[in-house]
Short mmCIF file of C-alpha atoms in Angstrom, two decimals:
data_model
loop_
_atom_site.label_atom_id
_atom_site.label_comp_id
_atom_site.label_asym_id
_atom_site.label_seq_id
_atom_site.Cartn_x
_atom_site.Cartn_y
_atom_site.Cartn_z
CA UNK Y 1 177.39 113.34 112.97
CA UNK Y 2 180.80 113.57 114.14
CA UNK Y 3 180.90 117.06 114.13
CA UNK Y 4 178.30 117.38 116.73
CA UNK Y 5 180.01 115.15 119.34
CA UNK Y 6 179.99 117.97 121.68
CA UNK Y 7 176.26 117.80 122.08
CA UNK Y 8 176.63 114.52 123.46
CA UNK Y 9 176.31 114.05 127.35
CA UNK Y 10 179.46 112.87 128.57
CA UNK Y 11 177.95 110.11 130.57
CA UNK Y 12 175.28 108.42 128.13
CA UNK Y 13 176.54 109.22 124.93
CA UNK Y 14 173.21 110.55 124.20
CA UNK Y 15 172.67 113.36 121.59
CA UNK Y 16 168.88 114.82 122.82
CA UNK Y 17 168.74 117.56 120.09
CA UNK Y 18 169.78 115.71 116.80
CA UNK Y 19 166.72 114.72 114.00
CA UNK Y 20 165.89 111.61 114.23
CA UNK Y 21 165.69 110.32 110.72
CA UNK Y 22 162.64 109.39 108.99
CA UNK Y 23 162.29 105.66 107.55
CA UNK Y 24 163.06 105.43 103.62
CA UNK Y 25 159.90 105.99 101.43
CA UNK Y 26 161.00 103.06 99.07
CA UNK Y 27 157.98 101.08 97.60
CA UNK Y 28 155.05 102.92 100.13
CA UNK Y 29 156.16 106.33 98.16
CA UNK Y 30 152.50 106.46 96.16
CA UNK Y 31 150.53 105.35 99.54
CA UNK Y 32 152.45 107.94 101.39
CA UNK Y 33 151.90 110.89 98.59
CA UNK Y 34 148.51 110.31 98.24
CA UNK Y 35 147.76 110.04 102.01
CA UNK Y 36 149.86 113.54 102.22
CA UNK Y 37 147.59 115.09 99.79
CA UNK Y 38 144.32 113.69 101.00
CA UNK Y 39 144.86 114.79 104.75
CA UNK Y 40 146.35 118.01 104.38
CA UNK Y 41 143.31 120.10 103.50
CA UNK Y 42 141.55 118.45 105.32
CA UNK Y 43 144.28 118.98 108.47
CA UNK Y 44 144.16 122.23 107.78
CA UNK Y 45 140.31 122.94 107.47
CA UNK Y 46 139.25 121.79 110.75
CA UNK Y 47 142.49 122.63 113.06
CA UNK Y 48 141.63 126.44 111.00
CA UNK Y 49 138.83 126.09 112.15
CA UNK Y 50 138.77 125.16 115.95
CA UNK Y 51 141.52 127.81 116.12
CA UNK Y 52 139.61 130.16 114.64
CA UNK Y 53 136.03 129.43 114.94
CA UNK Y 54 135.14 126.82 117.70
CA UNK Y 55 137.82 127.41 120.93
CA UNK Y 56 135.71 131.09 120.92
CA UNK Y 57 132.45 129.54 120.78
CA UNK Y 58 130.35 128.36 124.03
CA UNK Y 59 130.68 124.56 122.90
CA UNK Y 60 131.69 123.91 126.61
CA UNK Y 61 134.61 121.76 127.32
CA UNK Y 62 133.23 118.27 125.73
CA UNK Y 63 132.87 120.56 122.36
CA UNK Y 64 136.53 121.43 122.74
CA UNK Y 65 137.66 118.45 123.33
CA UNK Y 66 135.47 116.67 120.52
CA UNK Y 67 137.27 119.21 118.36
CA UNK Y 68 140.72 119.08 119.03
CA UNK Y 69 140.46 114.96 119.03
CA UNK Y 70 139.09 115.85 115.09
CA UNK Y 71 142.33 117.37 114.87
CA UNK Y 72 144.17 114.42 115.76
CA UNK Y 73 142.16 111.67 114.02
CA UNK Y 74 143.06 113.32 110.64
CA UNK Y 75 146.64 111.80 110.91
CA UNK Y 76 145.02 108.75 112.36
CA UNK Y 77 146.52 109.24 116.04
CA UNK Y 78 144.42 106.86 117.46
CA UNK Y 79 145.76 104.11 119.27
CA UNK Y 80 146.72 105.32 122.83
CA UNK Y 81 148.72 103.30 124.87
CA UNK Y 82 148.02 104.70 128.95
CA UNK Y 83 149.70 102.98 131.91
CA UNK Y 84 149.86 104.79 135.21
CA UNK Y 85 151.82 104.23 138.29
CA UNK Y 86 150.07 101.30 140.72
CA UNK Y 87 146.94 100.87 138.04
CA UNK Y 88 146.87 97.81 136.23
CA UNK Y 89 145.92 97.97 132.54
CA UNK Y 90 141.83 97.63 132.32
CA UNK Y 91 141.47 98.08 136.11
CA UNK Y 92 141.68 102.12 135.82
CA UNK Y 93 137.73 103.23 136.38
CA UNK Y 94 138.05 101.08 139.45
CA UNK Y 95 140.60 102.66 140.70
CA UNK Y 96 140.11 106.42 142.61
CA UNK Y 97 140.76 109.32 140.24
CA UNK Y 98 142.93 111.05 142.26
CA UNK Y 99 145.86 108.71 140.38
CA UNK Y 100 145.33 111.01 137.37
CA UNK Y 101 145.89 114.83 136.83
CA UNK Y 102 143.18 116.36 138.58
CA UNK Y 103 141.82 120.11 138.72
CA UNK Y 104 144.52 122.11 141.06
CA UNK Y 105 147.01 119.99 140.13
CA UNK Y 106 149.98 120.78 138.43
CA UNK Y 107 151.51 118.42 135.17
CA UNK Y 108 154.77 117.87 134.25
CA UNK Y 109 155.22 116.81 130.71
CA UNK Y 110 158.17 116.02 128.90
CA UNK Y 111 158.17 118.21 125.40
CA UNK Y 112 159.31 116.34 122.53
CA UNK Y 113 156.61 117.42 119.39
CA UNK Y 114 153.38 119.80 119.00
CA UNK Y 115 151.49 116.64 119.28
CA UNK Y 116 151.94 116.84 123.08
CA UNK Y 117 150.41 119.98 123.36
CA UNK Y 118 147.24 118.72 121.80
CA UNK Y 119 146.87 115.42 123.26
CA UNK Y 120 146.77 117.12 126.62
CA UNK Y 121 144.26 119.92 125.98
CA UNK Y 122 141.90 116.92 124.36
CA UNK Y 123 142.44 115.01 127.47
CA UNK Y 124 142.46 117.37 130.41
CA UNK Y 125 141.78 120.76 129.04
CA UNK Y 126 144.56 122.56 130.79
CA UNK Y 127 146.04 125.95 131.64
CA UNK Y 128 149.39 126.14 129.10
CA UNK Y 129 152.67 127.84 130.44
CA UNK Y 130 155.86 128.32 129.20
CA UNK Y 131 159.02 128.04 131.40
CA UNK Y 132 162.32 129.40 131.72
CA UNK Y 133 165.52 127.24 133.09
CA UNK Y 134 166.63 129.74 135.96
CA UNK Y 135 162.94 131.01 136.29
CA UNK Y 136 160.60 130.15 138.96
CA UNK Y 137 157.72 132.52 137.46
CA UNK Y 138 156.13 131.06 134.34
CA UNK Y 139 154.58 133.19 131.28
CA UNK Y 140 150.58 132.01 130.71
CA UNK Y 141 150.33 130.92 126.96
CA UNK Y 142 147.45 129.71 125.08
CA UNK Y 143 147.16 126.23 123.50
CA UNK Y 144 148.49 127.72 120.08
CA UNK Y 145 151.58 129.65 121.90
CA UNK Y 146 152.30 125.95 123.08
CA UNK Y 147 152.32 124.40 119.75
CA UNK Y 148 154.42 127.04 117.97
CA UNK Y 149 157.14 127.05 121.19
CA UNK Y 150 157.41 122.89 119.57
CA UNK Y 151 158.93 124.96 116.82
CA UNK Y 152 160.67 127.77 118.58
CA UNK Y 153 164.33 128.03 118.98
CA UNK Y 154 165.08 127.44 122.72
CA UNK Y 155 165.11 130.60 125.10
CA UNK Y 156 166.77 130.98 128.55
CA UNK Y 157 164.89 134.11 129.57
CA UNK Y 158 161.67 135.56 128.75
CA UNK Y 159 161.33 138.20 126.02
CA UNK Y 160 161.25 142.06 127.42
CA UNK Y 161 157.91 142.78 128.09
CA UNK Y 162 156.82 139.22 129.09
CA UNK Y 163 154.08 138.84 131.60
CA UNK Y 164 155.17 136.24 134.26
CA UNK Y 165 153.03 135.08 137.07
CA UNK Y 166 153.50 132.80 140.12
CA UNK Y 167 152.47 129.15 139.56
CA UNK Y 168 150.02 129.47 143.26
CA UNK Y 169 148.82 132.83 141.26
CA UNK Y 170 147.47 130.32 138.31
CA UNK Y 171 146.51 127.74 140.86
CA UNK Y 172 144.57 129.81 142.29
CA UNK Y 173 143.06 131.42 139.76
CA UNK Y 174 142.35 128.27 137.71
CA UNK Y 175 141.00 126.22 140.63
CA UNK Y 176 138.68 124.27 138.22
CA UNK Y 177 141.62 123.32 135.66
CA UNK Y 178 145.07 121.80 135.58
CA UNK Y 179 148.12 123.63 135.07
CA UNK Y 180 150.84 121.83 132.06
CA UNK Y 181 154.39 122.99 132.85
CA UNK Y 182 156.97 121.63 130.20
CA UNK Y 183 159.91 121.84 132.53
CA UNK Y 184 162.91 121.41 129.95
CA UNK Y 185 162.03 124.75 128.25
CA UNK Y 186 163.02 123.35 125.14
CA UNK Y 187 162.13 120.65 122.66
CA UNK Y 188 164.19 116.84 122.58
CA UNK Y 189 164.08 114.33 120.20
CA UNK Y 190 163.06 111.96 122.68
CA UNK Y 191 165.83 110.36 123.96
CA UNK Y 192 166.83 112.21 127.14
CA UNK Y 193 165.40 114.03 129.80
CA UNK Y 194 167.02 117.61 130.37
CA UNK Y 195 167.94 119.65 133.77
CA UNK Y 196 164.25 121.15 134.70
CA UNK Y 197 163.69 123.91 135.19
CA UNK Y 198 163.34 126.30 138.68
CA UNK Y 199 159.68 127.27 137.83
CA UNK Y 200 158.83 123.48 139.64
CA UNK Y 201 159.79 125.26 142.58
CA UNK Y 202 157.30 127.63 142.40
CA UNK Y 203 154.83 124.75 142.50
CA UNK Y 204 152.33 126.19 146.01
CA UNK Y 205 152.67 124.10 149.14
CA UNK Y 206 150.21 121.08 148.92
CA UNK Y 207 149.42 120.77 144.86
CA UNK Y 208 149.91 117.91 143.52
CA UNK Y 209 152.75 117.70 140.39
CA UNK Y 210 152.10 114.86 138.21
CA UNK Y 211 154.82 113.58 135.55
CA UNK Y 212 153.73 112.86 132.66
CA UNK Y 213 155.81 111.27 129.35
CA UNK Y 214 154.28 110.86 126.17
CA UNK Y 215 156.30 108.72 123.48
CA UNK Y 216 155.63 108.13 119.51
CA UNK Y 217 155.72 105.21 117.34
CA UNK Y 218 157.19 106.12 115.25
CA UNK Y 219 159.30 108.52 117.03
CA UNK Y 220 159.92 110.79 113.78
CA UNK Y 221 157.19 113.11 114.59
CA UNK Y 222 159.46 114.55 117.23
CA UNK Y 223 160.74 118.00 116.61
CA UNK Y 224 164.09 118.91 118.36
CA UNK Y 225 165.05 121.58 115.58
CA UNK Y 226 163.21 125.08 115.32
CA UNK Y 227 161.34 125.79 112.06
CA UNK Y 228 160.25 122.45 111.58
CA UNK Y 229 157.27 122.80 109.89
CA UNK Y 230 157.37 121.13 106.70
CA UNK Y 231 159.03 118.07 107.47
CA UNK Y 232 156.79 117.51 110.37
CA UNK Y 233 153.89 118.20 108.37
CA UNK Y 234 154.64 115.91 105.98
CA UNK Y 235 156.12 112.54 108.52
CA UNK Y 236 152.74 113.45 110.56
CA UNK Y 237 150.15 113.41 107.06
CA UNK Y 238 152.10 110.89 105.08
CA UNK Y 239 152.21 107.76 107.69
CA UNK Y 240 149.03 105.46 107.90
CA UNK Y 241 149.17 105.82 111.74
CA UNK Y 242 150.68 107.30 114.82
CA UNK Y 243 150.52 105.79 118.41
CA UNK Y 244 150.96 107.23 121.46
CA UNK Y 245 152.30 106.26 124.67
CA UNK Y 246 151.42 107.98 127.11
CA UNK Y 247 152.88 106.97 131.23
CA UNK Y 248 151.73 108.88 134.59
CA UNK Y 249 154.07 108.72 137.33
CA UNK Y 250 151.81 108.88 141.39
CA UNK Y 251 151.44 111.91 142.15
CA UNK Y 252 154.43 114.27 143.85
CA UNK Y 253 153.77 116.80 147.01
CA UNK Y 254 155.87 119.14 148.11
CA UNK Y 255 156.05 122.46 149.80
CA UNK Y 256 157.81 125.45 149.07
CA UNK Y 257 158.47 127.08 152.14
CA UNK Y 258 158.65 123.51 154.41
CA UNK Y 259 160.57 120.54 153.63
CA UNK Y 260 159.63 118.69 150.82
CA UNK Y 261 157.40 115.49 151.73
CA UNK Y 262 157.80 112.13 150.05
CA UNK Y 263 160.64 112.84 148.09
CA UNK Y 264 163.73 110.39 147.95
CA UNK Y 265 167.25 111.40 148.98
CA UNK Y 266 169.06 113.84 146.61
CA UNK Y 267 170.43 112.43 143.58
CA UNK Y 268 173.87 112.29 144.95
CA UNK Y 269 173.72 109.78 147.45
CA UNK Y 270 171.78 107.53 145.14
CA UNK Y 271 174.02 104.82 142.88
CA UNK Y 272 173.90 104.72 139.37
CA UNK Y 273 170.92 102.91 137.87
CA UNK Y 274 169.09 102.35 134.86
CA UNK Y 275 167.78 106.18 134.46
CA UNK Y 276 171.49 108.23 135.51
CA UNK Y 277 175.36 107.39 136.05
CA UNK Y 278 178.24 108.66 137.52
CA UNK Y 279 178.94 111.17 134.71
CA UNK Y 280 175.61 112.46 134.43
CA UNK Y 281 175.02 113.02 138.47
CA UNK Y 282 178.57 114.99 138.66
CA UNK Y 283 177.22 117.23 135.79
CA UNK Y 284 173.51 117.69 137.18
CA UNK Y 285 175.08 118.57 141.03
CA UNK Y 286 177.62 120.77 139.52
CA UNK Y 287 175.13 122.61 137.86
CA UNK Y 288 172.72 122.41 140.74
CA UNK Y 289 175.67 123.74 143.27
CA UNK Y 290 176.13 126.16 140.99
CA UNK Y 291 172.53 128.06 141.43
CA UNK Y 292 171.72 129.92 144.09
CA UNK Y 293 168.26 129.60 146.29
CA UNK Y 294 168.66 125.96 146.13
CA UNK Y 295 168.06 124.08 148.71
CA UNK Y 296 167.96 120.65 149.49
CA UNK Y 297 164.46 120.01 149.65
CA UNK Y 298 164.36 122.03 146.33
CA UNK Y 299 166.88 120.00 144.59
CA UNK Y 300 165.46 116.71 145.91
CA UNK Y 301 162.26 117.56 144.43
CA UNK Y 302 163.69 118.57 140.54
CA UNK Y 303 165.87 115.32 140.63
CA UNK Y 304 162.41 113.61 141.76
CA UNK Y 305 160.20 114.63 138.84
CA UNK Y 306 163.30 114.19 136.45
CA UNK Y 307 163.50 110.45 137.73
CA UNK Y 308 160.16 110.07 136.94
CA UNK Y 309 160.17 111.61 133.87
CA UNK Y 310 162.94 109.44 132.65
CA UNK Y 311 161.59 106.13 134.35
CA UNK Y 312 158.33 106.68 132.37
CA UNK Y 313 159.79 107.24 128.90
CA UNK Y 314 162.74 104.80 129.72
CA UNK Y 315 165.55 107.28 128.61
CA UNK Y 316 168.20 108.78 131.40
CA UNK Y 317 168.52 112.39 132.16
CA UNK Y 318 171.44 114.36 130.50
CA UNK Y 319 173.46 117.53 131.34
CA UNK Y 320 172.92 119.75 128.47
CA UNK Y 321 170.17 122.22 128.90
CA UNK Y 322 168.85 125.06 126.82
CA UNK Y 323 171.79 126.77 126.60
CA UNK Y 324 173.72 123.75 124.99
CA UNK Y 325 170.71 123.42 122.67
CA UNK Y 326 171.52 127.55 121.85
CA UNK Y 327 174.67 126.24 120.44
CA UNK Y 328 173.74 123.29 118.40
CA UNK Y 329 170.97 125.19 116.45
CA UNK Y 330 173.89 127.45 115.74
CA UNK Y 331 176.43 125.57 114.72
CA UNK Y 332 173.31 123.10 112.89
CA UNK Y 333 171.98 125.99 110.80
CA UNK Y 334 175.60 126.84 109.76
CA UNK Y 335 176.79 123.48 108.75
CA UNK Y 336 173.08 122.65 106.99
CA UNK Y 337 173.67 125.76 105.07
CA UNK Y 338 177.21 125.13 103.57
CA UNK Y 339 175.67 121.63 102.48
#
């Protein structure tokens, strides 16, 4: 993988958009063929059918959710693994709810597979949008927008024609559900958080943004490359099980047109840790300097929900963005084809 050392952030040495690669099949070849073929009608039949039948029916929210979780037991996603910020594990449901993602509030996930999509609509039934790196508008999708955009090659602006909307438009709108943002625009295979996007700034004065990391084991479900479909299809259906982890950071307040509260100085000041180095915070204030409308609250806030984005999924943040990813789906495709 030489040949794709460019794609590397300078600092880390991570590569965010390369496969990972699945295990060999060796011995567990028959287990894995026949699971395969035993789940896939099956997969298809009832996620054809909540797409198609059930979301449109008045099932309520509880049928939804019942639904979509069918959808994910057919792969045998079961075991979820849930640790949020200050809770101790089996001490949640005495702890007060407002430490989870709460209606009017505003979640940050980190995008790595279609799974995420899913997992959140069984969980919190949400409002989906779709973001843009120098955007702070966001585009409305549905829950099926957001699992084919798991597949899509990466975009920096919005197609002609796009409806965008303010985030306190959909806040406001959707008082009785939260809103998912997937502020790296793009895909990853897991291992690095990328610069987020400007549509967190559009976040209304007083809403709560919640970041929110979901990890696989094993991590091969991920899909960093566009058109994806089989070879996800097949890791998904053909493994006995899947688990989830899933990490909430406490919750993050800000304003837009006042100074941000209870965020931590801007990344600059800060020394290299665990989550960035010296490399990486040269590249994410160059870029940030770069922008205009940024201000220091502003930045202070992006660097905050990246932190916690990478604390939770224990990975560092990088400086390659969607562009970058533009350019190794490019230069992928053409190399794949010539082998």
């Amino acid at each position: 993988m030489e040949k794709f050392s460019q794609f590397r952030d300078r600092g880390s040495g991570i590569a965010p958009f390369l496969p990972i690669p699945s295990e060999p099949i060796g011995l567990q070849a028959p287990l894995r063929f026949s699971l395969f073929c035993f789940r896939l009608p099956l997969f298809i039949f009832v996620t054809v059918s909540y797409f198609l039948v059930l979301q449109w029916l008045p099932i309520g929210s509880l049928g939804k959710k019942a639904a979509l979780w069918c959808i994910l037991g057919v792969p045998s996603i079961w075991w979820i693994d849930l640790q949020i910020d200050g809770v101790r594990k089996g001490s949640l449901s005495k702890q007060q709810q407002a430490r989870l993602p709460q209606p009017g509030s505003v979640i940050a996930s980190s995008f790595t597979s279609p799974i995420d999509t899913v997992y959140l609509a069984a969980i919190f039934d949400p409002v989906f949008t779709a973001s843009y790196p120098d955007c702070r508008q966001v585009e409305r999708i549905s829950l099926l927008q957001a699992i084919f955009r798991a597949f899509a090659s990466p975009s920096t602006r919005p197609a002609p024609g796009t409806r965008m909307v303010d985030m306190a438009e959909l806040v406001e709108k959707y008082p009785n559900r939260p809103i998912v943002m997937f502020p790296e625009c793009t895909t990853t295979n897991s291992r690095g958080i990328l610069p987020l996007s400007h549509a967190l700034l559009g976040v209304p004065a007083r809403t709560k943004i919640f970041p929110v990391s979901l990890r696989y084991t094993p991590v091969d479900v991920v899909t960093p490359l566009p058109g994806s479909y089989i070879s996800f299809l097949w890791t998904l259906l053909s493994k006995p099980t899947h688990c989830i982890r899933v990490r909430i950071a406490g919750a993050i307040v800000s304003g837009r047109d006042t100074a941000a509260i209870d965020l931590p100085p801007a990344r600059s000041t800060r020394k290299s840790n665990y989550n960035t180095n010296y490399l990486d915070t040269m590249d994410h204030d160059s870029a940030m300097n770069g922008d205009d409308g940024i201000t220091a609250a502003e930045k202070a806030l992006l660097d905050h929900v990246g932190d916690s984005l990478a604390r939770l999924g224990r990975v560092k943040r990088v400086g390659l963005g969607v562009k970058d990813k533009q350019d190794f789906v490019r230069k992928w495709t053409k190399t794949r084809s010539t082998w």
